[in-house]
Short mmCIF file of C-alpha atoms (C1' of nucleotides) in Angstrom, two decimals:
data_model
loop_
_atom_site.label_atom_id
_atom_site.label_comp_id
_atom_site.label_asym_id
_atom_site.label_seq_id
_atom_site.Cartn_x
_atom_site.Cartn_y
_atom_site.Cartn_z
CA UNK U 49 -169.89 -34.67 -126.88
CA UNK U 50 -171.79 -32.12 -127.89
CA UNK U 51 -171.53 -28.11 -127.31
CA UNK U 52 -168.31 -28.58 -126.03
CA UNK U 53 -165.19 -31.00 -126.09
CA UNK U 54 -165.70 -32.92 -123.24
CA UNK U 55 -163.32 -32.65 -119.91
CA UNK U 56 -162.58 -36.35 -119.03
CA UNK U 57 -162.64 -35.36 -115.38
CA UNK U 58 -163.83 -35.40 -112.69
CA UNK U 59 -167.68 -33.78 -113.01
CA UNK U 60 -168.06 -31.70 -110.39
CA UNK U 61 -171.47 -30.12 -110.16
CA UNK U 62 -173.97 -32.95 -109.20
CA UNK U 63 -176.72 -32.42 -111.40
CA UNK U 64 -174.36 -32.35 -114.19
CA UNK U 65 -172.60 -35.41 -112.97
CA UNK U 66 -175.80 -37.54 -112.47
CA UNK U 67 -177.48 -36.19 -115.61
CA UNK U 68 -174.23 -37.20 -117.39
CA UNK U 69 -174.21 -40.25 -115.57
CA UNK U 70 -177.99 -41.51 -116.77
CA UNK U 71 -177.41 -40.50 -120.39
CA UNK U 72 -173.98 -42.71 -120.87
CA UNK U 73 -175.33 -45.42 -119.06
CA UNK U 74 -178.05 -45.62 -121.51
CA UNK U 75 -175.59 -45.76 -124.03
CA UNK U 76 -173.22 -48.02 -122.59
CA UNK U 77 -175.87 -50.51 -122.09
CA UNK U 78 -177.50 -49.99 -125.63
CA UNK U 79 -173.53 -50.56 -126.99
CA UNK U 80 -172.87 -53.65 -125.32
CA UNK U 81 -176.56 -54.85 -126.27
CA UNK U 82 -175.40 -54.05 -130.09
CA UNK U 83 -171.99 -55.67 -129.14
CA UNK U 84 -173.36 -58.73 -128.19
CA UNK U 85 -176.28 -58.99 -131.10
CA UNK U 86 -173.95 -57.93 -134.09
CA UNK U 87 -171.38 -60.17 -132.86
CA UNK U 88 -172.73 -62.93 -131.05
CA UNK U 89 -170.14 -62.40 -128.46
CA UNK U 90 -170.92 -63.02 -124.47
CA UNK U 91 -170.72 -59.65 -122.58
CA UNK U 92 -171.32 -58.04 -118.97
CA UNK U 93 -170.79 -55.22 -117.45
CA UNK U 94 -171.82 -53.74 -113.92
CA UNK U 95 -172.01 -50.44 -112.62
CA UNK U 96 -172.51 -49.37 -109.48
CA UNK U 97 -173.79 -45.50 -109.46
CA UNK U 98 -171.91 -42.76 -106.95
CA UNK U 99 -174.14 -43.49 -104.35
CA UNK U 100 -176.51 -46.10 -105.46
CA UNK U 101 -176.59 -49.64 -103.58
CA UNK U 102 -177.79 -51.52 -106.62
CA UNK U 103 -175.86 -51.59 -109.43
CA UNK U 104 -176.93 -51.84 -113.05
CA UNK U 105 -176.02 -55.32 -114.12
CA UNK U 106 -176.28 -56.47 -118.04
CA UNK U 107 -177.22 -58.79 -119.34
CA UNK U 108 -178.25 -60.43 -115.65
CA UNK U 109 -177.21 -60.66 -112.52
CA UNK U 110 -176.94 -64.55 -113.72
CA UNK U 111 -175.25 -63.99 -116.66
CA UNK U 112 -172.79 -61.63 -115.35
CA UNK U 113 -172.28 -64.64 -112.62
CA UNK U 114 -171.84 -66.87 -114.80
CA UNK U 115 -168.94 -65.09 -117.04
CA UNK U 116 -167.20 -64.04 -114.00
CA UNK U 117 -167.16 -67.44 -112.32
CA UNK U 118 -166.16 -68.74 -116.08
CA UNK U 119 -163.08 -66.31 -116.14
CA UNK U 120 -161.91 -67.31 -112.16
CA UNK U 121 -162.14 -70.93 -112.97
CA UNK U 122 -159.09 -70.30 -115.69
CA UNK U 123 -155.48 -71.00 -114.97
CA UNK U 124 -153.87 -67.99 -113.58
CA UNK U 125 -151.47 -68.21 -116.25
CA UNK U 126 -154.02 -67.91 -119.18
CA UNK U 127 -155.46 -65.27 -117.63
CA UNK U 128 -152.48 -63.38 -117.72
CA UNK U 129 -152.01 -63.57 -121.25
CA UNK U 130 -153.62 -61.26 -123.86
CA UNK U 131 -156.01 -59.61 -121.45
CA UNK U 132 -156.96 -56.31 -121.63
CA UNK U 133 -157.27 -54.98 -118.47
CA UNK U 134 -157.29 -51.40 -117.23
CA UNK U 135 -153.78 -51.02 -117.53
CA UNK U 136 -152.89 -52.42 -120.55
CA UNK U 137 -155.82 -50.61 -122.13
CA UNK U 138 -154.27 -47.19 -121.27
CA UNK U 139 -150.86 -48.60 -122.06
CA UNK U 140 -151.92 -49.20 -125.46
CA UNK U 141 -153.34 -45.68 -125.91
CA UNK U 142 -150.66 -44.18 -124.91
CA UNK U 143 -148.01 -46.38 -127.05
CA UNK U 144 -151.03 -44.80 -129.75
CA UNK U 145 -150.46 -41.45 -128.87
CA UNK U 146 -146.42 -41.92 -128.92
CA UNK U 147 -146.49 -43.49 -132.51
CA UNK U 148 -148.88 -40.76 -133.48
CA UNK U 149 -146.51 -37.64 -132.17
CA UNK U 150 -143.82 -39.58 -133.84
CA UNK U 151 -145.20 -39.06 -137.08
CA UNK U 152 -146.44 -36.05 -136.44
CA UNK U 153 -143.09 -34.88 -135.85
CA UNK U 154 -142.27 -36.33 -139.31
CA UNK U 155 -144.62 -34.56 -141.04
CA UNK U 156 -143.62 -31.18 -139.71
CA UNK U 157 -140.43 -31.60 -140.46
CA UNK U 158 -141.05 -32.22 -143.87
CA UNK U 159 -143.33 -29.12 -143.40
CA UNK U 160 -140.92 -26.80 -142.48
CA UNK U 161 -138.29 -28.10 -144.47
CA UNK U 162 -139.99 -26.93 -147.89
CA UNK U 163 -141.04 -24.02 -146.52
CA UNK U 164 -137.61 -23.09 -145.87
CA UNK U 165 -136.84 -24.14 -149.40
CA UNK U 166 -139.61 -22.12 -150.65
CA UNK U 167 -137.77 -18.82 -148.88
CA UNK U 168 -134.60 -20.03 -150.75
CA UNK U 169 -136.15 -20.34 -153.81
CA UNK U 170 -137.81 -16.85 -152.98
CA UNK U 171 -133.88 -15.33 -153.59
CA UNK U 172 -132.49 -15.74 -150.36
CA UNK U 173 -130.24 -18.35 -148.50
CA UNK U 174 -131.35 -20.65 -145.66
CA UNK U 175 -128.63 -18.55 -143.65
CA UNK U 176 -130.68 -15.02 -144.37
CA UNK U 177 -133.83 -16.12 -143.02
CA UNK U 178 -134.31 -13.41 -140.22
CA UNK U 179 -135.75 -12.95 -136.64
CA UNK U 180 -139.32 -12.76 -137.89
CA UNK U 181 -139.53 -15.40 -140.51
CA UNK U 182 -138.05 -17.92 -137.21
CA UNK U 183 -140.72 -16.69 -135.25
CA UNK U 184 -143.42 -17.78 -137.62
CA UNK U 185 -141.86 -20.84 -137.89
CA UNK U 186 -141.87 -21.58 -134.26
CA UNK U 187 -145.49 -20.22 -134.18
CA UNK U 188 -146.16 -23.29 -136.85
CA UNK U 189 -144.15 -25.12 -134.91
CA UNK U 190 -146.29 -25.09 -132.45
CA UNK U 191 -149.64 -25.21 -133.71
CA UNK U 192 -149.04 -28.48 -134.62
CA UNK U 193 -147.21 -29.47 -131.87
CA UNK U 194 -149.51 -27.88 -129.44
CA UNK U 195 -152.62 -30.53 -131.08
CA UNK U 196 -150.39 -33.64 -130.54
CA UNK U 197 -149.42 -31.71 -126.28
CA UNK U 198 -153.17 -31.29 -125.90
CA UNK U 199 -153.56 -35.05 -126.54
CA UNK U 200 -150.93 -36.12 -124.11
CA UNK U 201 -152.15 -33.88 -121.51
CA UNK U 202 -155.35 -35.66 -121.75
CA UNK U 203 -154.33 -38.77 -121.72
CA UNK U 204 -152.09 -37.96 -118.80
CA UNK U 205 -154.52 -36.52 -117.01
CA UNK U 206 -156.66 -39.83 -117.12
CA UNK U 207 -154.41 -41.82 -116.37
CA UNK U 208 -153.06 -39.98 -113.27
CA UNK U 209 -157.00 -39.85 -111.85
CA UNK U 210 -156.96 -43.34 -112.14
CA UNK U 211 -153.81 -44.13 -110.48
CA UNK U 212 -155.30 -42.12 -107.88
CA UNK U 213 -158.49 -44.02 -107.54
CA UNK U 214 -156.47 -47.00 -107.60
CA UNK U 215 -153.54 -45.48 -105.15
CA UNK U 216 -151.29 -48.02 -107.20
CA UNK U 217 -147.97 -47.04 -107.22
CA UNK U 218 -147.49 -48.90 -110.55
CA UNK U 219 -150.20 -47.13 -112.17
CA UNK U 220 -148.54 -43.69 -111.27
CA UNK U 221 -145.43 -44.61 -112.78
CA UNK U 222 -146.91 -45.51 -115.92
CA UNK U 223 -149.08 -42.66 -115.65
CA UNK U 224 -146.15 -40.36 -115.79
CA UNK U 225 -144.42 -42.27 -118.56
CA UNK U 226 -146.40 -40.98 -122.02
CA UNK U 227 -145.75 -37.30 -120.45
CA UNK U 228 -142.11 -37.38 -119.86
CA UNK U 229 -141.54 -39.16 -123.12
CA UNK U 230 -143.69 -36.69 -125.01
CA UNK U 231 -141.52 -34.19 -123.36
CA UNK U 232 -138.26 -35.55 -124.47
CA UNK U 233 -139.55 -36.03 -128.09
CA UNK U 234 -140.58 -32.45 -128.13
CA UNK U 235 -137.39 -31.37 -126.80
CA UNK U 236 -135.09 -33.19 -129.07
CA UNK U 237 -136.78 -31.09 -131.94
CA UNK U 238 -133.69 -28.93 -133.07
CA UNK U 239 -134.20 -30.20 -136.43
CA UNK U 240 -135.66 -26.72 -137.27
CA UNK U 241 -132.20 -25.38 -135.92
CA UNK U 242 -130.69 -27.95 -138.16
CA UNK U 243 -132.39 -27.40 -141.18
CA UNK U 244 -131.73 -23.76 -141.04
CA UNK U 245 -127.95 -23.49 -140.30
CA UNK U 246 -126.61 -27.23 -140.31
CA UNK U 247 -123.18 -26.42 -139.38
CA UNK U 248 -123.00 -25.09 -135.86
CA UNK U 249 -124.37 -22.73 -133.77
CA UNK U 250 -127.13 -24.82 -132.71
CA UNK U 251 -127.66 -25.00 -129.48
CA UNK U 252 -130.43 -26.61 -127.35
CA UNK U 253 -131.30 -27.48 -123.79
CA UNK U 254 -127.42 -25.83 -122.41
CA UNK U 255 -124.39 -26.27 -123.39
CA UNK U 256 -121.80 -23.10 -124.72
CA UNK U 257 -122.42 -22.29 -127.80
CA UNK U 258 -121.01 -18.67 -129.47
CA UNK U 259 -124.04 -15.89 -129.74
CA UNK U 260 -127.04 -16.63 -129.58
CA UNK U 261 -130.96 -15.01 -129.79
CA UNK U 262 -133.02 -16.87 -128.03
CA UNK U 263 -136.42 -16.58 -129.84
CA UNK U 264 -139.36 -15.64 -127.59
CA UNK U 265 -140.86 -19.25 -125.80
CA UNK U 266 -143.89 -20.90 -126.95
CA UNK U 267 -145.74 -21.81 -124.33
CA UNK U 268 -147.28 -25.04 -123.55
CA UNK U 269 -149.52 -26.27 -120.96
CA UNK U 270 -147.30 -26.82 -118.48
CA UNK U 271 -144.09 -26.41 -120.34
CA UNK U 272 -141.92 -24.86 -122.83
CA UNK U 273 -140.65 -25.52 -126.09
CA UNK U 274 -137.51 -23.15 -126.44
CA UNK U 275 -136.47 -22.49 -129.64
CA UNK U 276 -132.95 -20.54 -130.21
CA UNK U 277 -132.21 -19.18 -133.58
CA UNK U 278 -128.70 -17.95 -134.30
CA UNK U 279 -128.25 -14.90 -136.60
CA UNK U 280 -125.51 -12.60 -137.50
CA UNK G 14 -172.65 -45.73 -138.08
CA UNK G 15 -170.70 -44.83 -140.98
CA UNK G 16 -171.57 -45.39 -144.95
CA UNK G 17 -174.69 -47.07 -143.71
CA UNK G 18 -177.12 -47.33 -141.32
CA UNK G 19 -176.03 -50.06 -139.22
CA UNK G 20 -178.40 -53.42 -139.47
CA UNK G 21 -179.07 -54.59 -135.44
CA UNK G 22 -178.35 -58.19 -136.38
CA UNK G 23 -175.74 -60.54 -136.75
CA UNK G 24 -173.05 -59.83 -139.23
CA UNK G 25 -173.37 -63.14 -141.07
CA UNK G 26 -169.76 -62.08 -143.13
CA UNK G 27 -166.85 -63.17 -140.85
CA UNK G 28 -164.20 -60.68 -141.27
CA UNK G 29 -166.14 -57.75 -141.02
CA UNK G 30 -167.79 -59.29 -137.75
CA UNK G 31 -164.54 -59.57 -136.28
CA UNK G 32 -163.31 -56.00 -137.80
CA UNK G 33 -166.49 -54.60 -136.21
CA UNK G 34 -165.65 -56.94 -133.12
CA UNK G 35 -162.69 -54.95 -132.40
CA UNK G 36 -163.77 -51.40 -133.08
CA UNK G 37 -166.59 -51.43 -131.06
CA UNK G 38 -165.13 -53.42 -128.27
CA UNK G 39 -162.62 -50.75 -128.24
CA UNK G 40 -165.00 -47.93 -128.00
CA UNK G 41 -166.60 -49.59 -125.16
CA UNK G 42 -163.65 -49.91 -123.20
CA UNK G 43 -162.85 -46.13 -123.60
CA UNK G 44 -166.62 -45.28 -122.98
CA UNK G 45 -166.90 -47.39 -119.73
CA UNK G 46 -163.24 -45.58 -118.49
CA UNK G 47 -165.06 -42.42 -119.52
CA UNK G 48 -167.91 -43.04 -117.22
CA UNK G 49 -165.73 -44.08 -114.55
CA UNK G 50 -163.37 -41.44 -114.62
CA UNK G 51 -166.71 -38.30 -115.26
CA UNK G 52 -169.05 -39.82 -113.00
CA UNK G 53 -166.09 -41.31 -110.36
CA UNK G 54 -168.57 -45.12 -110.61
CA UNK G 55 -167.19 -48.46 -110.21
CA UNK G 56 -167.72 -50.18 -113.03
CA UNK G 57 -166.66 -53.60 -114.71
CA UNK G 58 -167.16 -55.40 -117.78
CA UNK G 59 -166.56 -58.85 -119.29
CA UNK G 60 -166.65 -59.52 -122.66
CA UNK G 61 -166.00 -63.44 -124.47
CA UNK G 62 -165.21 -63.36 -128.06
CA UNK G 63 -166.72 -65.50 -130.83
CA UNK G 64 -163.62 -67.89 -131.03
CA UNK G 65 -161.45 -66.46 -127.89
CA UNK G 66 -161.04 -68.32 -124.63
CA UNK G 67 -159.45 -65.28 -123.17
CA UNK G 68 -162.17 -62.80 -122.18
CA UNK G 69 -161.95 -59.04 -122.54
CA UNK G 70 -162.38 -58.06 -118.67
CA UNK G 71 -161.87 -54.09 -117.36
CA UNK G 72 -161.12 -52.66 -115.23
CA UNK G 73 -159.30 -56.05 -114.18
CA UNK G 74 -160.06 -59.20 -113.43
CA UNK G 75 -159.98 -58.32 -109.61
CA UNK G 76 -161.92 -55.72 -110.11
CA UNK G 77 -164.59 -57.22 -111.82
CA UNK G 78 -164.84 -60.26 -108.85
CA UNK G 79 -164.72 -57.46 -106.48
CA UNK G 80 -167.57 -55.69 -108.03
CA UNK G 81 -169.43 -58.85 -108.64
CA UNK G 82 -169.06 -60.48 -105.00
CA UNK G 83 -170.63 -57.29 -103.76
CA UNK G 84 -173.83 -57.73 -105.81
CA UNK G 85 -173.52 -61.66 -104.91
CA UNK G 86 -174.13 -60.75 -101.14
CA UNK G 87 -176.82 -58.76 -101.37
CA UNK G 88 -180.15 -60.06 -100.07
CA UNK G 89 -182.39 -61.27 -102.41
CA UNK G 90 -184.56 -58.99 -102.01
CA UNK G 91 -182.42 -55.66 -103.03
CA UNK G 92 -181.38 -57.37 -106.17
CA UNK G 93 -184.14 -57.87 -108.08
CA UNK G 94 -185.93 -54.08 -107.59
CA UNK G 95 -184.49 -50.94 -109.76
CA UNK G 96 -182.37 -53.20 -111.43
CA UNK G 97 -181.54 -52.59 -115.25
CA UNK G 98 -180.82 -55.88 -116.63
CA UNK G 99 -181.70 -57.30 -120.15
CA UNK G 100 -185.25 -57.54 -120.00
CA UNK G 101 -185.91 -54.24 -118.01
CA UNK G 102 -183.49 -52.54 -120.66
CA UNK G 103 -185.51 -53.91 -123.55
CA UNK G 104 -188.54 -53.37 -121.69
CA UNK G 105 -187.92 -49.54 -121.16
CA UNK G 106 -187.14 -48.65 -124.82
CA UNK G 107 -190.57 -50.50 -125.88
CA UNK G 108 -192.30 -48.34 -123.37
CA UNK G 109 -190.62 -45.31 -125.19
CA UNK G 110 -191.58 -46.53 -128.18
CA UNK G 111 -194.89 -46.42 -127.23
CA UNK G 112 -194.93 -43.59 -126.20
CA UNK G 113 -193.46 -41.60 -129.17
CA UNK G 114 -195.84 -43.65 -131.13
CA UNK G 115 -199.04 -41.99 -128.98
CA UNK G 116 -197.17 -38.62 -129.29
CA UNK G 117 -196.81 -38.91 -133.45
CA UNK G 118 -200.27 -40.11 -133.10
CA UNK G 119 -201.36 -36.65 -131.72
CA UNK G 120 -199.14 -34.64 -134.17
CA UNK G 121 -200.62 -36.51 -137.15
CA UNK G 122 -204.33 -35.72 -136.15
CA UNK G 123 -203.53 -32.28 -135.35
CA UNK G 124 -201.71 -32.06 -138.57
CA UNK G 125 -204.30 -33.85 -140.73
CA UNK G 126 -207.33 -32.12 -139.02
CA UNK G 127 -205.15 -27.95 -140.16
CA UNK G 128 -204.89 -29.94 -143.64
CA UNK G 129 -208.28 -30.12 -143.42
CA UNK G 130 -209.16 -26.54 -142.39
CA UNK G 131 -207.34 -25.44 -144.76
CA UNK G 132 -209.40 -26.82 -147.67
CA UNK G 133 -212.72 -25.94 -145.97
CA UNK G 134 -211.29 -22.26 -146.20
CA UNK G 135 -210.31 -22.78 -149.73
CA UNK G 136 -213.69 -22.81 -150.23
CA UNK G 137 -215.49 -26.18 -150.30
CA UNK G 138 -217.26 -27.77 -147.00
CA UNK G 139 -215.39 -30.61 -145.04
CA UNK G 140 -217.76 -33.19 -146.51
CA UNK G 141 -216.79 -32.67 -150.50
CA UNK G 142 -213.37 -33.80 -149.90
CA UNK G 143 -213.24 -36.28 -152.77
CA UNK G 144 -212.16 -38.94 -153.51
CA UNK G 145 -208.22 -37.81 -154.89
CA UNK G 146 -207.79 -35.66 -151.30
CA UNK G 147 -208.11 -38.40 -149.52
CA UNK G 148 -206.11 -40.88 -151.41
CA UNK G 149 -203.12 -37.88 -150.89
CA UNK G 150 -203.95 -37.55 -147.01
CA UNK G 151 -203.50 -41.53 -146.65
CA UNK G 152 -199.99 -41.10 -148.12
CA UNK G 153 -198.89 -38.23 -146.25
CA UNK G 154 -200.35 -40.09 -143.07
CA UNK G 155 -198.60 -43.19 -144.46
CA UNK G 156 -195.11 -41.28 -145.02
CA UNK G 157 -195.54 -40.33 -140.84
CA UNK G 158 -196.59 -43.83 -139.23
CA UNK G 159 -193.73 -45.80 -141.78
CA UNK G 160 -191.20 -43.82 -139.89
CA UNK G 161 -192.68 -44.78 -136.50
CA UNK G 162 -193.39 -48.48 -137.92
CA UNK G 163 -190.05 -48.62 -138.83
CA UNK G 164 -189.07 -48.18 -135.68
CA UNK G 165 -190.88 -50.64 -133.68
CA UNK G 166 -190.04 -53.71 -136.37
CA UNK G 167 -186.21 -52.56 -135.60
CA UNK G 168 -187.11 -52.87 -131.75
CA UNK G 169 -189.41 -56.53 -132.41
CA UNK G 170 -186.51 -57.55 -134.80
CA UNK G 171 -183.88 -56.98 -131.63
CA UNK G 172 -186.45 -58.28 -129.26
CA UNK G 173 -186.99 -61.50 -131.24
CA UNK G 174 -183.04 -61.80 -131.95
CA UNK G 175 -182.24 -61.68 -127.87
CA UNK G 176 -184.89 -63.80 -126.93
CA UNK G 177 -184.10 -66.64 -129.78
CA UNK G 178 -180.17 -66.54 -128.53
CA UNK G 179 -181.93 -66.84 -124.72
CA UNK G 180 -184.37 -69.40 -125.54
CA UNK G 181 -186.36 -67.80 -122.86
CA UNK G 182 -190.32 -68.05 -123.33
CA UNK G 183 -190.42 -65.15 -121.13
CA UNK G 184 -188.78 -63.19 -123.15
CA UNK G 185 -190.33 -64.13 -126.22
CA UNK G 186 -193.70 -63.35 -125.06
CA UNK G 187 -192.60 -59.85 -123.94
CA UNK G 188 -190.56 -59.82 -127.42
CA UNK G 189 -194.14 -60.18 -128.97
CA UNK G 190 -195.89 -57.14 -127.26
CA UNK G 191 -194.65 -53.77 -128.39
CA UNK G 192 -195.55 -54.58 -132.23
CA UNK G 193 -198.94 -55.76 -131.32
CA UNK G 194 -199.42 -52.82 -129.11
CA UNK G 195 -198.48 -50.51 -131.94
CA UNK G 196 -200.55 -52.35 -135.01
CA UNK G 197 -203.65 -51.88 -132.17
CA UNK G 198 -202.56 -48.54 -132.15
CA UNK G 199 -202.16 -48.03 -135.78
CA UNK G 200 -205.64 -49.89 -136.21
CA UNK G 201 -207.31 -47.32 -133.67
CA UNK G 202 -206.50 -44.31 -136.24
CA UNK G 203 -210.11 -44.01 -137.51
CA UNK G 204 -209.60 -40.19 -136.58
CA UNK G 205 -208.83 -39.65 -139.75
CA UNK G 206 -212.54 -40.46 -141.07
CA UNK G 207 -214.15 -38.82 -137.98
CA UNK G 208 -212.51 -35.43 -138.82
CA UNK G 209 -213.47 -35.97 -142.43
CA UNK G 210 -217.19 -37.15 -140.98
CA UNK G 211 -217.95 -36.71 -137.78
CA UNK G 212 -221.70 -38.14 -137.36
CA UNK G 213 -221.65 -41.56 -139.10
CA UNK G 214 -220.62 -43.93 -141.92
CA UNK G 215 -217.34 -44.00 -140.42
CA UNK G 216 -216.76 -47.95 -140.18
CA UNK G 217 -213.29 -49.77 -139.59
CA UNK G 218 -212.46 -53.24 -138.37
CA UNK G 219 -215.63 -54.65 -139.62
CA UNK G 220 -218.85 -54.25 -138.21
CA UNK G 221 -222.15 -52.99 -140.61
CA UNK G 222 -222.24 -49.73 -142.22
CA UNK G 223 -223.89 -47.98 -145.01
CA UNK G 224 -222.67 -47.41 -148.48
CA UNK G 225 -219.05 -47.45 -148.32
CA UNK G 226 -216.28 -47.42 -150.67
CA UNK G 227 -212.67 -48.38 -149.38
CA UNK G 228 -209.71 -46.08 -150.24
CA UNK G 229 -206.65 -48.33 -151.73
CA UNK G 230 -205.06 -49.93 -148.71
CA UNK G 231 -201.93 -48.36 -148.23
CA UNK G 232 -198.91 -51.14 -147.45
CA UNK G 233 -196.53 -51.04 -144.33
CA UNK G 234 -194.31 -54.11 -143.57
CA UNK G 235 -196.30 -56.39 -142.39
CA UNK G 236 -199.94 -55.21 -141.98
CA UNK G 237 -202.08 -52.92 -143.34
CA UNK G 238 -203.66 -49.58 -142.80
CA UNK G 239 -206.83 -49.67 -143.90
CA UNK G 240 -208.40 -46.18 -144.91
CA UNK G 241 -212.10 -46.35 -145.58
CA UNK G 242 -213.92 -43.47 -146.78
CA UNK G 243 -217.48 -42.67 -147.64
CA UNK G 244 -218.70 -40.24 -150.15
CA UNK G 245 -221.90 -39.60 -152.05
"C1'" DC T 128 -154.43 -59.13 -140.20
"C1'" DT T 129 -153.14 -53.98 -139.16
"C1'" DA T 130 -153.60 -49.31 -139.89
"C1'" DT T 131 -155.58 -45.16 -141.93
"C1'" DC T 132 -159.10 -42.30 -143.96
"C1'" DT T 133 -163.58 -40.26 -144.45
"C1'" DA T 134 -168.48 -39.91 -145.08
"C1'" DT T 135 -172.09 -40.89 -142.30
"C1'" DT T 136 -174.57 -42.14 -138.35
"C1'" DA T 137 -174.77 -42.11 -133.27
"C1'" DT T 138 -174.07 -40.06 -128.95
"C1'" DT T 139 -174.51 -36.52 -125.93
"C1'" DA T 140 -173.55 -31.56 -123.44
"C1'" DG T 141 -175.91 -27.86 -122.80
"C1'" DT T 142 -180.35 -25.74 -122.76
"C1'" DA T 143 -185.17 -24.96 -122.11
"C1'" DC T 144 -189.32 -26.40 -120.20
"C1'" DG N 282 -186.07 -34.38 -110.19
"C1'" DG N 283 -187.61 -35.58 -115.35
"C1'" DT N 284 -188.22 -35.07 -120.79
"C1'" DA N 285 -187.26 -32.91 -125.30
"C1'" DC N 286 -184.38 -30.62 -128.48
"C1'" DT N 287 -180.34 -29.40 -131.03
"C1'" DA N 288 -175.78 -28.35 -132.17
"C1'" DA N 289 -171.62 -30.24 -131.67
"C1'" DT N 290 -168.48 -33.98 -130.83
"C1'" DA N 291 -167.53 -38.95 -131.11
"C1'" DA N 292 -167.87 -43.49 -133.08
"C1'" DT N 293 -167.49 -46.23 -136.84
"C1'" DA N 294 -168.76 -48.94 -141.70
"C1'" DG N 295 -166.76 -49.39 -145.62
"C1'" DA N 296 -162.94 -48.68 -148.49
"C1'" DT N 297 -158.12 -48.53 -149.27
"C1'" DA N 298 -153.15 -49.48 -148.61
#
DNA sequence: CTATCTATTATTAGTAC
DNA sequence: GGTACTAATAATAGATA
């Protein structure tokens, strides 16, 4: 966190990893210690280190026993309920990230739709905007869209090196989920092709249309958002 | 860590303990997934709300017995060296403590002792610093140790919390050493007087001297810092 | 209670020793 | 390997809706 955005990978280089390793341990441990104090709450937590046979244990090794033994000796239905394991933790974030792009995608409609006003009010007709005025919209476009990609990416990245860990075929298919439905939602985004000439002639993902410009791609990480703007 | 500096005890107010319940149990789950996923550990953590009989448990609950069973059949032995649990955690950050309370230590005397030169060059001889100098250099030394004082009742105030929710006499008696250290420490700081007078009439903690006259005591928390000093 | 916002504090990545 | 420092990011207390 500091520097630099941090990669949520994979550290490679081993002093960096183990160095990186020590300091958020620390932290974790001095967290859960606040956890526990401000709230009065009962907390564990072990880690076990890359290659370390002891693992850190907080509060004890008793404790930690003790919590443990008092979650097995639950009914397996309650402990079904309301948990927040691993997986529902990520699906959670990503249902996050989802509601998030969906508003973001609000907002930049609205965005775009008074700028487009603006150039009307500016003398001309939404049909006159030309070739250079759609490509700064798309650039716009993008900017914001590329903030909410960047976020997915992340997340999807996490979540597929965890399914990996795990090797749980479950896992991977959420893991893929908040990706391809980002996707979708970015490609069902021919509102701007709406907005600007509501009639016809908008034409998105296929389909025959009558002519068309294509408008140079924006690219994405591992993507593209196409957007076609018709013109006389 | 926001508005305010955040008070290491419990929140007596109920809905802002459970407000700050859920924020920070959130960012521990996304910090121990971080570590996991950077640093490629296997981790778990358990965590029992105030009220809840469902606990918080990542990664999962199978996880977390897997994790734990492993540490269970250890030998005896192995568990109880290099491992970080409560105790050894608060243990380690008094020792720190310490020791950035020895290293301020230094940094005051050096700076006191330049203070010092300084007015011998502006003319007058170490031993006609009167009566208003030293009054200011007990402040300014005051304004340094508060900081570090500050400090160690935070760490005592933590210590004394944890081992009152243990009931551990263990812990208590450990809970009692780091401020005790320290007020030794702060009590040892007679190097004030020796830079002001080396060969004698330097007295602190009691013991027969000659004609001395005490500087106001200047106040910390919950003892005192006595500055004596002797002039003609 | 849930969610959002933001000013502030806390954590830490990178660096230097 | 460690410790110390600092600039930058991340977490979050308190307020608001």
């Amino acid at each position: 966190m500091a520097r630099k955005k941090v990669n949520l990978a994979w550290i490679a280089n081993d002093s960096t990893r183990r160095a990186t390793f020590k300091k958020r341990k620390k932290g974790l441990m001095k967290k859960v210690s606040e956890l526990a104090t401000l709230c009065n709450v009962k907390a564990c937590m072990i880690i076990y280190g890359p290659q370390e046979q002891q693992p850190e244990v907080w509060p004890s090794a008793q404790e930690a026993a003790r919590l443990l033994e008092r979650f097995k000796n639950m009914p397996e239905m309650e402990k079904c309920r309301k948990m927040m394991d691993q997986e529902g933790f990520l699906r959670q974030r990503a249902a996050k990230l989802q509601e998030q792009l969906r508003r973001q995608e609000r907002d930049n409609r609205e965005l775009e739709v008074s700028l487009l006003m603006h150039q009307a009010v500016a003398g001309r007709s939404l049909y006159d905007v030309n070739i250079e005025d759609a490509t700064s919209l798309a650039w716009m476009v993008d900017a914001k869209l590329k903030s909410v990609q960047d976020r997915i990416n992340q997340q999807t990245t996490q979540l597929a090196l965890r399914s990996a860990a795990e090797a749980s075929a479950t896992a991977q298919v959420t893991a893929k989920n908040p990706m391809e439905m980002a996707m979708d939602s970015l490609q069902r985004q021919n509102w701007l092709l709406d907005a600007m000439h509501p009639s016809e002639n908008v034409i998105f993902g296929g389909g025959g249309g009558e002519e068309i410009m294509p408008i140079p791609c924006v690219e994405h990480n591992s993507s593209w958002l196409d957007l076609y703007f018709p013109f006389n």
